[in-house]
Tab-separated table of C-alpha atoms and ligand atoms in Angstrom:
chain	number	residue	atom	x	y	z
A	68	MET	CA	28.661	45.683	43.226
A	69	LEU	CA	25.044	44.617	45.112
A	70	SER	CA	23.952	46.572	47.886
A	71	PRO	CA	23.737	44.226	50.905
A	72	ASP	CA	19.681	44.719	50.338
A	73	HIS	CA	20.251	42.920	47.316
A	74	GLN	CA	21.869	39.902	48.849
A	75	LYS	CA	19.686	39.291	51.341
A	76	PRO	CA	19.248	35.596	51.193
A	77	VAL	CA	16.479	34.009	49.037
A	78	THR	CA	14.729	31.144	49.777
A	79	ILE	CA	12.777	29.093	47.223
A	80	LEU	CA	9.808	26.823	47.235
A	81	GLY	CA	9.952	24.012	44.818
A	82	ALA	CA	13.135	22.204	42.958
A	83	GLY	CA	11.682	21.716	39.817
A	84	ILE	CA	13.686	23.098	36.614
A	85	ILE	CA	12.011	26.329	37.065
A	86	GLY	CA	13.215	26.716	40.869
A	87	ILE	CA	16.640	25.151	40.068
A	88	CYS	CA	17.258	27.407	37.281
A	89	THR	CA	16.508	30.160	39.892
A	90	ALA	CA	18.591	29.463	42.285
A	91	LEU	CA	21.839	29.292	39.198
A	92	SER	CA	21.112	32.961	38.902
A	93	LEU	CA	20.762	33.931	42.137
A	94	LEU	CA	24.227	32.087	43.378
A	95	GLU	CA	25.949	33.321	40.415
A	96	ARG	CA	24.934	37.195	41.808
A	97	GLY	CA	26.690	35.898	45.298
A	98	VAL	CA	23.181	35.851	47.178
A	99	PRO	CA	22.908	32.829	49.622
A	100	VAL	CA	19.858	30.511	48.481
A	101	THR	CA	17.904	27.833	50.409
A	102	VAL	CA	15.397	25.592	48.004
A	103	ILE	CA	12.652	23.921	49.903
A	104	ASP	CA	11.040	20.336	47.781
A	105	GLN	CA	9.336	18.016	49.298
A	106	GLY	CA	11.083	15.026	46.807
A	107	GLU	CA	14.435	14.996	45.272
A	108	PRO	CA	14.979	18.024	42.843
A	109	GLY	CA	13.590	17.671	39.304
A	110	GLN	CA	11.475	14.564	39.755
A	111	GLU	CA	8.047	15.806	38.814
A	112	THR	CA	6.620	17.691	35.874
A	113	SER	CA	10.601	18.449	35.273
A	114	LEU	CA	11.304	14.787	34.952
A	115	GLY	CA	8.801	13.770	32.202
A	116	ASN	CA	8.868	16.316	29.230
A	117	ALA	CA	9.759	16.096	25.794
A	118	GLY	CA	13.172	17.518	25.747
A	119	VAL	CA	12.720	20.253	23.448
A	120	VAL	CA	14.708	23.355	23.860
A	121	SER	CA	13.330	26.019	21.408
A	122	PRO	CA	14.472	29.676	20.778
A	123	TRP	CA	11.061	29.669	18.860
A	124	SER	CA	8.205	28.207	20.557
A	125	ILE	CA	6.652	31.272	20.876
A	126	ILE	CA	3.500	30.605	20.018
A	127	PRO	CA	0.797	30.685	22.663
A	128	GLN	CA	-1.240	27.630	22.827
A	129	SER	CA	-4.630	29.465	21.496
A	130	LEU	CA	-4.431	31.104	17.951
A	131	PRO	CA	-7.359	32.678	15.710
A	132	GLY	CA	-9.246	29.888	14.693
A	133	THR	CA	-8.403	27.587	17.580
A	134	TRP	CA	-11.725	26.942	18.886
A	135	LYS	CA	-12.828	25.591	15.298
A	136	THR	CA	-10.239	22.535	16.058
A	137	ILE	CA	-11.430	22.172	19.957
A	138	PRO	CA	-14.099	19.312	18.415
A	139	LYS	CA	-11.573	17.490	16.592
A	140	LEU	CA	-8.992	17.438	19.409
A	141	LEU	CA	-11.741	16.416	22.150
A	142	LEU	CA	-13.222	13.806	19.931
A	143	GLY	CA	-10.856	13.191	17.430
A	144	PRO	CA	-8.367	10.379	16.693
A	145	GLY	CA	-6.417	9.956	19.828
A	146	ARG	CA	-8.796	13.053	21.626
A	147	PRO	CA	-5.506	14.564	22.764
A	148	LEU	CA	-7.581	16.905	24.438
A	149	SER	CA	-9.904	16.071	27.449
A	150	ILE	CA	-11.739	17.662	29.929
A	151	ASP	CA	-12.487	16.330	33.275
A	152	PRO	CA	-16.289	16.724	34.601
A	153	ARG	CA	-14.833	17.467	37.747
A	154	VAL	CA	-13.250	20.243	36.619
A	155	MET	CA	-15.146	21.748	34.266
A	156	TRP	CA	-16.667	24.712	36.560
A	157	LYS	CA	-13.077	26.140	36.805
A	158	MET	CA	-12.429	25.073	33.188
A	159	LEU	CA	-15.439	27.410	31.963
A	160	PRO	CA	-13.848	30.796	32.798
A	161	TRP	CA	-10.337	29.806	32.079
A	162	GLY	CA	-11.433	28.524	28.077
A	163	ILE	CA	-13.083	31.921	27.643
A	164	ARG	CA	-10.025	33.774	28.609
A	165	PHE	CA	-7.664	31.113	26.342
A	166	LEU	CA	-10.001	31.759	23.563
A	167	LEU	CA	-9.948	35.454	23.808
A	168	GLN	CA	-6.499	35.099	23.965
A	169	GLY	CA	-6.315	33.848	20.983
A	170	ARG	CA	-7.171	36.880	18.974
A	171	LEU	CA	-5.008	38.066	16.391
A	172	ASP	CA	-4.381	41.904	17.834
A	173	LYS	CA	-2.980	39.914	20.767
A	174	LEU	CA	-0.812	36.817	19.363
A	175	GLN	CA	2.110	39.541	18.607
A	176	ALA	CA	2.493	40.841	21.938
A	177	THR	CA	2.353	37.299	23.464
A	178	ALA	CA	5.203	36.078	20.943
A	179	GLU	CA	7.141	38.903	21.908
A	180	ALA	CA	6.990	38.109	25.860
A	181	MET	CA	7.348	34.370	24.816
A	182	SER	CA	10.535	35.127	22.902
A	183	HIS	CA	11.819	36.881	25.931
A	184	LEU	CA	11.965	33.956	28.190
A	185	CYS	CA	12.834	31.460	25.280
A	186	GLY	CA	15.229	33.299	23.309
A	187	PRO	CA	18.280	32.484	25.282
A	188	SER	CA	17.491	29.628	26.512
A	189	ILE	CA	20.391	27.593	24.961
A	190	GLU	CA	23.275	29.554	25.641
A	191	LEU	CA	22.116	29.795	29.081
A	192	TYR	CA	21.868	25.855	29.767
A	193	GLN	CA	25.322	26.243	28.156
A	194	ARG	CA	26.108	28.307	30.964
A	195	HIS	CA	24.415	26.307	33.776
A	196	LEU	CA	25.722	22.977	32.526
A	197	LYS	CA	29.505	24.711	31.653
A	198	GLY	CA	32.151	22.714	34.383
A	199	THR	CA	29.568	19.859	35.307
A	200	GLY	CA	31.430	17.424	32.825
A	201	HIS	CA	27.999	17.210	31.278
A	202	GLU	CA	27.640	19.839	28.594
A	203	THR	CA	26.383	17.160	26.133
A	204	LEU	CA	23.188	16.293	27.533
A	205	LEU	CA	22.338	19.450	25.438
A	206	ARG	CA	22.211	18.639	22.067
A	207	ASP	CA	21.846	20.783	18.797
A	208	SER	CA	18.419	19.760	17.039
A	209	MET	CA	15.664	20.841	14.553
A	210	TYR	CA	12.541	20.789	15.679
A	211	ILE	CA	10.415	19.035	13.114
A	212	HIS	CA	6.906	19.289	12.467
A	213	ALA	CA	5.777	16.479	10.546
A	214	PHE	CA	2.172	16.543	8.745
A	215	ARG	CA	0.471	13.871	7.047
A	216	ASP	CA	-1.548	16.509	4.704
A	217	GLY	CA	1.702	18.012	2.904
A	218	THR	CA	-0.872	20.428	1.895
A	219	ARG	CA	-1.695	21.742	5.497
A	220	ALA	CA	2.366	22.202	5.699
A	221	ASN	CA	2.459	25.898	5.060
A	222	LEU	CA	4.672	28.448	5.611
A	223	ASP	CA	2.257	31.376	5.502
A	224	ALA	CA	0.236	30.110	8.557
A	225	ILE	CA	0.476	32.650	11.140
A	226	ASP	CA	2.178	30.960	13.935
A	227	TYR	CA	5.666	30.050	11.427
A	228	ARG	CA	4.895	33.911	9.745
A	229	ILE	CA	5.758	35.143	13.152
A	230	ARG	CA	8.298	32.799	14.125
A	231	ALA	CA	9.692	33.937	10.910
A	232	GLN	CA	9.704	37.474	11.337
A	233	MET	CA	11.020	37.104	14.429
A	234	GLY	CA	14.506	35.194	13.065
A	235	ALA	CA	13.560	31.428	13.142
A	236	ASP	CA	15.179	29.540	10.026
A	237	LEU	CA	12.208	27.696	8.458
A	238	GLU	CA	12.527	25.296	5.684
A	239	LEU	CA	9.168	23.221	4.186
A	240	VAL	CA	10.713	19.715	2.760
A	241	GLY	CA	8.909	17.371	0.917
A	242	SER	CA	8.789	13.436	1.999
A	243	ASP	CA	12.231	12.467	0.550
A	244	HIS	CA	14.234	15.181	2.247
A	245	LEU	CA	12.088	14.815	5.436
A	246	ARG	CA	13.227	11.027	5.060
A	247	SER	CA	16.916	11.910	4.821
A	248	TYR	CA	16.547	13.368	8.232
A	249	GLU	CA	14.323	10.841	10.072
A	250	PRO	CA	14.548	7.939	8.060
A	251	GLU	CA	12.575	5.781	10.431
A	252	LEU	CA	9.707	8.057	10.292
A	253	SER	CA	6.750	6.429	8.423
A	254	PRO	CA	5.906	7.428	4.808
A	255	GLU	CA	2.621	8.215	5.858
A	256	PHE	CA	3.775	11.605	6.886
A	257	ALA	CA	4.002	13.769	3.603
A	258	ALA	CA	6.036	17.305	4.513
A	259	ALA	CA	7.541	18.665	7.456
A	260	ILE	CA	8.640	22.568	8.376
A	261	LEU	CA	12.125	22.022	10.234
A	262	ILE	CA	12.513	24.891	12.881
A	263	LYS	CA	16.196	25.113	12.981
A	264	GLY	CA	18.531	26.321	15.458
A	265	GLN	CA	17.471	24.088	18.880
A	266	ALA	CA	18.541	21.783	21.526
A	267	ARG	CA	17.223	18.690	23.006
A	268	VAL	CA	17.895	17.618	26.409
A	269	LEU	CA	18.597	13.954	26.692
A	270	SER	CA	17.725	13.618	29.795
A	271	PRO	CA	15.332	16.171	31.709
A	272	GLY	CA	15.643	14.878	35.112
A	273	ARG	CA	18.857	14.246	35.031
A	274	LEU	CA	19.357	17.558	33.600
A	275	SER	CA	17.480	18.888	37.235
A	276	THR	CA	19.842	16.583	39.041
A	277	ILE	CA	22.694	17.909	37.716
A	278	LEU	CA	21.997	21.426	38.007
A	279	ALA	CA	20.983	20.837	41.509
A	280	ASP	CA	24.482	19.440	42.167
A	281	LYS	CA	25.788	22.342	41.115
A	282	ALA	CA	23.950	24.686	42.831
A	283	ARG	CA	24.702	22.762	46.100
A	284	LYS	CA	28.468	23.082	45.337
A	285	MET	CA	27.927	27.176	44.608
A	286	GLY	CA	26.306	27.000	48.472
A	287	ALA	CA	22.690	26.571	47.974
A	288	THR	CA	20.969	25.009	50.791
A	289	PHE	CA	18.132	22.182	49.519
A	290	LYS	CA	16.214	20.794	52.752
A	291	ARG	CA	13.574	17.912	51.897
A	292	THR	CA	10.149	18.671	53.232
A	293	SER	CA	6.956	19.178	52.731
A	294	ILE	CA	5.565	22.937	52.643
A	295	ARG	CA	2.018	23.266	54.189
A	296	GLU	CA	1.780	27.502	53.612
A	297	ILE	CA	3.464	30.606	54.245
A	298	CYS	CA	2.546	33.633	56.335
A	299	LYS	CA	3.981	37.326	56.211
A	300	THR	CA	6.146	38.509	59.436
A	301	GLU	CA	6.783	41.584	60.679
A	302	SER	CA	10.842	40.799	59.361
A	303	GLY	CA	9.395	38.593	56.350
A	304	TRP	CA	8.070	35.927	56.035
A	305	ARG	CA	7.470	32.147	57.730
A	306	VAL	CA	7.781	28.954	55.609
A	307	GLU	CA	5.717	26.244	58.130
A	308	CYS	CA	6.697	22.958	56.709
A	309	ASP	CA	5.984	19.550	58.029
A	310	GLY	CA	7.579	19.403	61.489
A	311	GLU	CA	9.594	23.024	61.107
A	312	THR	CA	8.976	26.547	60.457
A	313	LEU	CA	11.967	28.255	58.329
A	314	ALA	CA	12.139	32.018	58.720
A	315	ALA	CA	12.617	33.647	55.273
A	316	GLU	CA	13.303	37.419	54.327
A	317	ARG	CA	12.673	36.644	50.888
A	318	VAL	CA	10.563	34.015	49.287
A	319	ILE	CA	9.751	33.021	45.684
A	320	ILE	CA	7.028	30.579	44.767
A	321	CYS	CA	8.191	28.082	41.981
A	322	LEU	CA	5.890	25.347	42.995
A	323	GLY	CA	4.548	24.643	39.530
A	324	VAL	CA	0.846	23.496	39.787
A	325	TRP	CA	0.946	23.324	43.154
A	326	SER	CA	1.745	27.169	43.485
A	327	ARG	CA	-2.230	27.856	43.318
A	328	ALA	CA	-2.995	26.702	46.936
A	329	ILE	CA	-0.250	28.278	48.591
A	330	LEU	CA	-0.938	31.664	47.156
A	331	GLU	CA	-5.009	30.473	48.087
A	332	ASN	CA	-3.750	30.546	51.514
A	333	LEU	CA	-2.507	34.432	51.194
A	334	GLY	CA	-5.918	35.192	49.369
A	335	LEU	CA	-4.694	35.167	46.042
A	336	SER	CA	-6.257	33.451	43.280
A	337	VAL	CA	-5.043	32.338	40.124
A	338	PRO	CA	-6.321	31.079	36.986
A	339	LEU	CA	-3.613	28.188	36.807
A	340	MET	CA	-5.111	24.876	35.664
A	341	ALA	CA	-3.329	21.490	35.641
A	342	GLU	CA	-2.892	20.364	32.340
A	343	ARG	CA	-1.443	16.968	32.314
A	344	GLY	CA	0.382	15.354	29.616
A	345	TYR	CA	1.544	12.039	29.318
A	346	HIS	CA	5.038	9.950	28.031
A	347	VAL	CA	5.452	6.663	26.874
A	348	GLU	CA	9.264	5.597	26.764
A	349	PHE	CA	10.411	2.937	25.484
A	350	PRO	CA	13.864	1.505	26.629
A	351	GLU	CA	15.060	-0.464	23.654
A	352	PRO	CA	13.141	1.085	20.570
A	353	GLY	CA	15.877	-0.866	18.256
A	354	ILE	CA	15.530	2.389	16.438
A	355	GLU	CA	17.186	6.250	17.018
A	356	ILE	CA	15.609	9.429	15.617
A	357	ASN	CA	17.798	12.120	15.324
A	358	HIS	CA	15.419	15.659	16.259
A	359	SER	CA	12.390	16.112	17.883
A	360	VAL	CA	10.050	15.029	15.505
A	361	MET	CA	5.946	16.406	16.129
A	362	ASP	CA	3.544	14.867	14.776
A	363	VAL	CA	0.946	17.821	14.280
A	364	ASP	CA	-1.935	15.959	13.787
A	365	ALA	CA	-1.515	13.780	16.873
A	366	LYS	CA	0.467	16.997	19.174
A	367	VAL	CA	2.285	14.316	20.359
A	368	VAL	CA	6.325	15.122	20.106
A	369	ALA	CA	8.975	12.046	19.656
A	370	SER	CA	12.715	12.263	20.974
A	371	SER	CA	15.573	9.428	21.491
A	372	MET	CA	16.671	10.620	24.838
A	373	GLU	CA	19.112	8.820	27.334
A	374	GLY	CA	15.901	6.108	28.367
A	375	GLY	CA	15.329	5.441	25.248
A	376	LEU	CA	12.751	6.865	22.827
A	377	ARG	CA	9.721	8.900	24.425
A	378	ILE	CA	6.791	10.072	23.334
A	379	ALA	CA	5.000	13.078	25.356
A	380	GLY	CA	1.914	15.025	24.586
A	381	GLN	CA	-1.918	15.320	25.319
A	382	ALA	CA	-3.828	17.830	27.105
A	383	GLU	CA	-5.801	16.408	30.062
A	384	PHE	CA	-7.330	18.983	32.057
A	385	ALA	CA	-8.250	17.105	35.863
A	386	PRO	CA	-8.104	17.120	39.410
A	387	ILE	CA	-4.282	17.531	40.373
A	388	ASP	CA	-4.491	14.443	42.631
A	389	ALA	CA	-6.688	12.186	40.006
A	390	PRO	CA	-4.790	9.032	38.672
A	391	PRO	CA	-3.612	8.937	35.364
A	392	THR	CA	-5.646	8.118	32.552
A	393	LYS	CA	-4.403	4.372	31.606
A	394	ARG	CA	-6.109	4.695	28.405
A	395	ARG	CA	-3.741	7.189	27.231
A	396	GLU	CA	-0.701	4.569	27.795
A	397	LYS	CA	-2.416	2.512	24.808
A	398	GLN	CA	-3.017	5.667	22.980
A	399	LEU	CA	0.305	6.608	23.233
A	400	ILE	CA	1.581	3.503	22.014
A	401	ASP	CA	-0.464	3.281	19.415
A	402	LEU	CA	1.074	6.976	18.424
A	403	ALA	CA	4.388	5.798	18.467
A	404	THR	CA	3.420	3.106	15.869
A	405	ALA	CA	2.176	5.387	13.603
A	406	LEU	CA	4.963	7.668	13.798
A	407	PHE	CA	7.636	4.748	13.862
A	408	PRO	CA	6.727	1.491	12.243
A	409	GLY	CA	9.713	-0.041	12.469
A	410	MET	CA	9.915	0.346	16.250
A	411	GLU	CA	9.867	-2.361	18.916
A	412	LEU	CA	7.221	-1.607	21.581
A	413	GLN	CA	8.536	-3.876	24.557
A	414	HIS	CA	9.434	-2.846	28.179
A	415	ASN	CA	7.783	0.279	28.268
A	416	ARG	CA	7.362	2.657	31.044
A	417	PHE	CA	4.435	4.932	31.065
A	418	TRP	CA	4.739	8.749	33.253
A	419	MET	CA	2.150	11.729	33.683
A	420	GLY	CA	3.358	14.948	35.200
A	421	ARG	CA	1.623	18.598	34.991
A	422	ARG	CA	1.687	21.352	33.362
A	423	PRO	CA	0.963	24.731	35.483
A	424	SER	CA	-0.847	26.577	32.785
A	425	PHE	CA	-2.505	29.821	32.717
A	426	PRO	CA	-4.844	30.846	30.085
A	427	ASP	CA	-2.411	33.375	27.917
A	428	SER	CA	0.548	30.509	27.872
A	429	LEU	CA	2.590	33.237	30.344
A	430	PRO	CA	4.090	32.178	33.200
A	431	ALA	CA	3.422	34.311	36.254
A	432	LEU	CA	7.441	36.132	37.466
A	433	GLY	CA	8.185	38.842	39.384
A	434	PRO	CA	7.365	40.417	42.517
A	435	VAL	CA	3.736	39.970	44.068
A	436	ALA	CA	2.209	43.172	44.159
A	437	GLY	CA	1.352	44.498	47.997
A	438	GLN	CA	3.000	41.237	49.364
A	439	PRO	CA	6.731	42.962	50.218
A	440	GLY	CA	9.306	40.256	49.966
A	441	LEU	CA	7.098	37.785	47.798
A	442	PHE	CA	8.207	36.671	44.785
A	443	VAL	CA	6.573	33.993	41.675
A	444	ASN	CA	8.107	32.065	38.739
A	445	PHE	CA	5.637	29.823	38.402
A	446	GLY	CA	3.259	28.600	35.336
A	447	HIS	CA	5.188	27.464	32.869
A	448	SER	CA	2.867	25.434	30.794
A	449	HIS	CA	4.129	23.685	28.079
A	450	TYR	CA	7.309	25.606	27.964
A	451	GLY	CA	8.828	25.599	31.046
A	452	LEU	CA	12.045	23.308	30.247
A	453	MET	CA	12.699	26.343	27.798
A	454	MET	CA	11.716	28.969	30.038
A	455	ALA	CA	13.352	28.075	33.184
A	456	PRO	CA	16.675	29.582	32.325
A	457	SER	CA	15.592	33.129	31.319
A	458	SER	CA	12.831	32.870	33.961
A	459	GLY	CA	15.410	32.243	36.623
A	460	GLU	CA	17.942	34.976	35.143
A	461	LYS	CA	15.706	37.403	34.349
A	462	LEU	CA	13.778	37.029	38.574
A	463	ALA	CA	17.673	36.912	39.684
A	464	ARG	CA	17.824	40.659	37.526
A	465	ALA	CA	15.032	41.962	39.167
A	466	LEU	CA	15.812	41.143	42.853
A	467	CYS	CA	19.272	42.307	42.477
A	468	ASN	CA	18.125	45.453	40.973
A	469	GLU	CA	19.915	44.941	38.061
A	470	ARG	CA	18.772	46.811	34.361
A	471	GLN	CA	16.653	44.847	31.808
A	472	ASN	CA	15.388	44.600	28.741
A	473	ILE	CA	12.299	43.433	29.687
A	474	ASN	CA	9.130	44.842	32.349
A	475	LEU	CA	8.323	42.128	34.351
A	476	GLU	CA	4.593	43.730	34.679
A	477	THR	CA	3.569	41.698	31.612
A	478	PHE	CA	3.815	38.589	33.368
A	479	ALA	CA	2.422	39.881	36.631
A	480	LEU	CA	0.624	37.924	38.509
A	481	ASP	CA	-2.774	39.950	39.144
A	482	ARG	CA	-2.473	40.475	35.628
A	483	PHE	CA	-5.780	38.423	34.860
B	257	LIG	C1	4.276	15.624	28.574
B	257	LIG	C2	5.133	16.925	28.496
B	257	LIG	C3	5.658	17.144	27.656
B	257	LIG	C4	6.619	18.666	28.076
B	257	LIG	N1	7.438	18.910	27.341
B	257	LIG	C5	7.725	19.959	27.371
B	257	LIG	C6	8.996	20.625	26.138
B	257	LIG	O1	9.066	19.911	25.058
B	257	LIG	N2	9.929	21.434	26.352
B	257	LIG	C7	9.224	22.145	27.484
B	257	LIG	O2	9.800	23.620	27.842
B	257	LIG	N3	8.415	22.060	28.458
B	257	LIG	C8	7.663	21.115	28.113
B	257	LIG	N4	6.864	20.641	28.956
B	257	LIG	C9	6.537	21.616	30.362
B	257	LIG	C10	7.540	21.409	31.778
B	257	LIG	O3	7.984	20.090	31.600
B	257	LIG	C11	6.982	21.882	32.542
B	257	LIG	O4	6.251	23.396	32.021
B	257	LIG	C12	7.880	22.130	33.648
B	257	LIG	O5	8.832	21.193	34.066
B	257	LIG	C13	7.381	23.160	34.847
B	257	LIG	O6	8.196	23.349	35.540
B	257	LIG	P1	7.955	23.626	37.444
B	257	LIG	O7	9.493	23.702	38.140
B	257	LIG	O8	7.937	25.011	37.176
B	257	LIG	O9	7.748	22.926	37.854
B	257	LIG	P2	7.601	21.313	38.843
B	257	LIG	O10	8.769	20.161	37.625
B	257	LIG	O11	6.364	20.614	38.561
B	257	LIG	O12	7.811	21.521	40.020
B	257	LIG	C14	6.920	21.894	40.751
B	257	LIG	C15	8.364	21.272	42.502
B	257	LIG	O13	7.315	21.709	43.723
B	257	LIG	C16	7.466	20.702	44.770
B	257	LIG	N5	6.129	21.018	45.660
B	257	LIG	C17	5.446	20.933	45.415
B	257	LIG	N6	4.317	21.138	46.252
B	257	LIG	C18	5.142	20.911	47.031
B	257	LIG	C19	4.865	21.444	48.490
B	257	LIG	N7	3.813	21.536	49.198
B	257	LIG	N8	6.305	21.205	49.507
B	257	LIG	C20	7.206	20.916	48.775
B	257	LIG	N9	7.707	21.000	47.825
B	257	LIG	C21	6.211	20.675	46.741
B	257	LIG	C22	7.421	19.621	43.711
B	257	LIG	O14	7.962	18.185	44.316
B	257	LIG	C23	8.077	19.786	42.453
B	257	LIG	O15	9.558	19.079	42.502
B	257	LIG	C24	6.035	19.339	28.985
B	257	LIG	C25	5.222	19.129	30.168
B	257	LIG	C26	4.558	17.558	29.712
B	257	LIG	C27	3.422	17.522	31.136
């Protein structure tokens, strides 16, 4: 039985997949929820991702030796990494933190923290989808990490070792075996590491729509308006929106990359960068692939979805509102052809989204120190789709004062 205090209404800022899953976990506990977004639920960053839902994406972006790979990522084929000169000054301290984070002594702890958020993702999505009639949006799958140079497919590499130690079922396969799983994959790929026990979402955009509809049916109010700022009041918070002011007892910031600006108004500065990523989706590719396939060299992930075959990836640090970089479209089309030489390329759709990225690959999750009634759940970078249900569940438990096997201090906003 919840005490009345724990049932105080909650206002969630942002209806991306993080805000929606947080709403569902609170509604399951009988907490009244209002969700505010300027757009339709889940149609920003949460729309265009690669659809990977993995208990084993527990390896941060920065690893020992990552610094050695940066020149090639910036200047090599496909140039998957780029830094816009306009964000260079912000990028410097962020980049130093990022590289320091890749130290061996930090890696295990980060992987454990990530596994708390990725680990239960499949079961929690199954629970959220239950009863919607769209349970098949989530499909069992493997994550195939495909290598052109077979000698680089090494189960002793630190990232695969950590996954295996934490229970992942991994298999190294050669080219024939690989082709039996993905016949359309280019014969250029000599080997792969199969990460088993995963899932993929067949339409991340529709997933958000369906889960938001479920939240509505469970009693959530969705308001469509733009949030300008939030201010502390005697009894809680005031949310200043376009044309209206809303009073809120408890507020959770789930604004993805836009969370930074809202916090700056409160005098709180966080090292959150817009790490832009892209996809090209081919509605009539003429082929189907069976799993999530990563081209490890080019750092792109391919998946067959409801809307066609999607190739997603790239890491572009740039101002939030800068227009998409057009050359990325051609790059992704070239990468798609290199992966699947037999596919049809016409009528493709090009999309750009903004990963909300902290240097340590962990989100900000939990209460904000010194700001009673204010909570955060943002900054999930490359992992937001898979971390969403567990992040929402952990925050709902914290708000309802339930016991849990994790200390949210690891994800505190002021950890930097
Ligand atoms: C190319 C690419 C591939 C990816 N692949 C994967 C993957 O395979 N698996 C995975 O787990 N993750 C993946 N990700 C990451 C994942 O998509 C993100 O981490 C996740 O979508 C972040 O969700 P969010 O709810 O925090 O943010 P968003 O989806 O961006 O939601 C934020 C919401 O806030 C609203 N908003 C912002 N400002 C305001 C305002 N002032 N007023 C009102 N509303 C506002 C927006 O309209 C938006 O709806 C990928 C990302 C990219 C770019």
